[in-house]
């Protein structure tokens, strides 16, 4: 017995010493294996201070200035399972929210091409459980860097305008693929009413818009500031008068140089300016601090050919960039700065074959407008439950919405076990197609047609195992089946036989009858396949089918 008592005294002394010195195992002593409120083990070996209870405890990933989110920060982490600090509701819900049990997970961040530009606002999403649920299974939604969820953007620009046949050739090719581009016209190249009438006829087809290329095509750095009004303002006014259907909101500086005074004068009349070839390409997914009046282009002419432009396009799709191509005239037997018609035709065909699902091929004006809208629009969670996620998309009201009115799209990441989803955007039903990131197996949907001129309410309804409520062990039975029509998609309904709770699943797209007009986009040859568009008999939607190449006959 004496030995046992002595042993107990020794153990007591050891624990007393541990309490005094703050060694491992004491939650107040900075031990390396403390346990957070959710019960998960965390590593605090890098600090001697106790782990704070506040949800903003991860100082390494979120700066203290981000807690009120007064401005967007492309380096801020989304509220995923790797970091719950962006969801500090202590000021609104009355209690701080600790990390969920998956806080130590290695869930990857969003790809670097998608910054958190969303000004995340600390609102009450629901009770504590649901804030943790969002942190665990969903990343913050974000506006897609390019229109309609495209990966990258391409703008083809054509300078001068003295050869109106270029506009005909370009429009013929763009009509095949649904592309649009920009003619940078200079009044000095438009010799009379005949060529102006020809251009008006070409522009009425809708595949090209007009930008300004300076009145007399003068090098900006050689001009006296007193000449700016004629070279810039008078040129823009001339083009707006001669081409009444064109807004002429963009400029292309002649030659390669520009100074700050020229840029400042120009900015009163247009929304952006293209320089000559050179420089880095703009990435809307990584940096929106670019200067819209110094957009660099890649030159495309008879000397450089298509190889350099193709490399730029490949990198644009790979890294999410905007590429601007600079052409002059497109003609047969081209030399110097002009481009062979056959080379241009092959380039358009190559773009369509390889990147028709990745590239937004648009005018200079359109891409600039979308980029500016990204700077002035934010996405916020406003509510969530087990059946839906609710967001608001809000423009800040500082833009001229007569100009900045291109509809926007957003990506919403979904819980792992969700297997179907649809959206209601400002009261309008929108079927959604589930997409998966190959590297991470994460699911997301793209929501389109979001009005850029006013606040939009977006509700994403989700179906699957994660949607079951806690107040009932549901027993679902098949319910109503809504068949798709030409106007709306279809879906099936499951209903709980105990509480009547329902959810929708098995969504189908609207039914289109693609037995209408067939348009050959690229005719098959003896060496390669072609493509045809098959139009719906009731609307202008179409599908693209590949036509097998015609093998040469053998003896």
PDB file of C-alpha atoms in Angstrom, residues 142 144 149 410-415 432-438 441-447:
ATOM      1  CA  UNK A 142     -18.095  33.590 -58.299  1.00  0.00           C
ATOM      2  CA  UNK A 144     -17.229  33.598 -64.463  1.00  0.00           C
ATOM      3  CA  UNK A 149     -18.857  30.501 -68.722  1.00  0.00           C
ATOM      4  CA  UNK A 410     -21.604  32.518 -62.297  1.00  0.00           C
ATOM      5  CA  UNK A 411     -20.234  29.225 -61.032  1.00  0.00           C
ATOM      6  CA  UNK A 412     -21.682  27.626 -57.911  1.00  0.00           C
ATOM      7  CA  UNK A 413     -19.902  24.679 -56.300  1.00  0.00           C
ATOM      8  CA  UNK A 414     -22.144  21.987 -54.841  1.00  0.00           C
ATOM      9  CA  UNK A 415     -21.987  19.440 -51.998  1.00  0.00           C
ATOM     10  CA  UNK A 432     -28.555  23.303 -64.879  1.00  0.00           C
ATOM     11  CA  UNK A 433     -26.033  20.796 -66.122  1.00  0.00           C
ATOM     12  CA  UNK A 434     -23.756  19.318 -63.466  1.00  0.00           C
ATOM     13  CA  UNK A 435     -20.072  19.764 -64.324  1.00  0.00           C
ATOM     14  CA  UNK A 436     -17.089  18.145 -62.612  1.00  0.00           C
ATOM     15  CA  UNK A 437     -13.503  19.340 -62.234  1.00  0.00           C
ATOM     16  CA  UNK A 438     -11.414  16.402 -63.359  1.00  0.00           C
ATOM     17  CA  UNK A 441     -13.869  15.649 -58.658  1.00  0.00           C
ATOM     18  CA  UNK A 442     -15.679  18.753 -57.352  1.00  0.00           C
ATOM     19  CA  UNK A 443     -19.104  19.482 -58.768  1.00  0.00           C
ATOM     20  CA  UNK A 444     -20.346  22.844 -59.937  1.00  0.00           C
ATOM     21  CA  UNK A 445     -23.024  24.398 -62.115  1.00  0.00           C
ATOM     22  CA  UNK A 446     -22.963  27.438 -64.398  1.00  0.00           C
ATOM     23  CA  UNK A 447     -25.850  29.854 -64.015  1.00  0.00           C
TER      24      UNK A 447
END
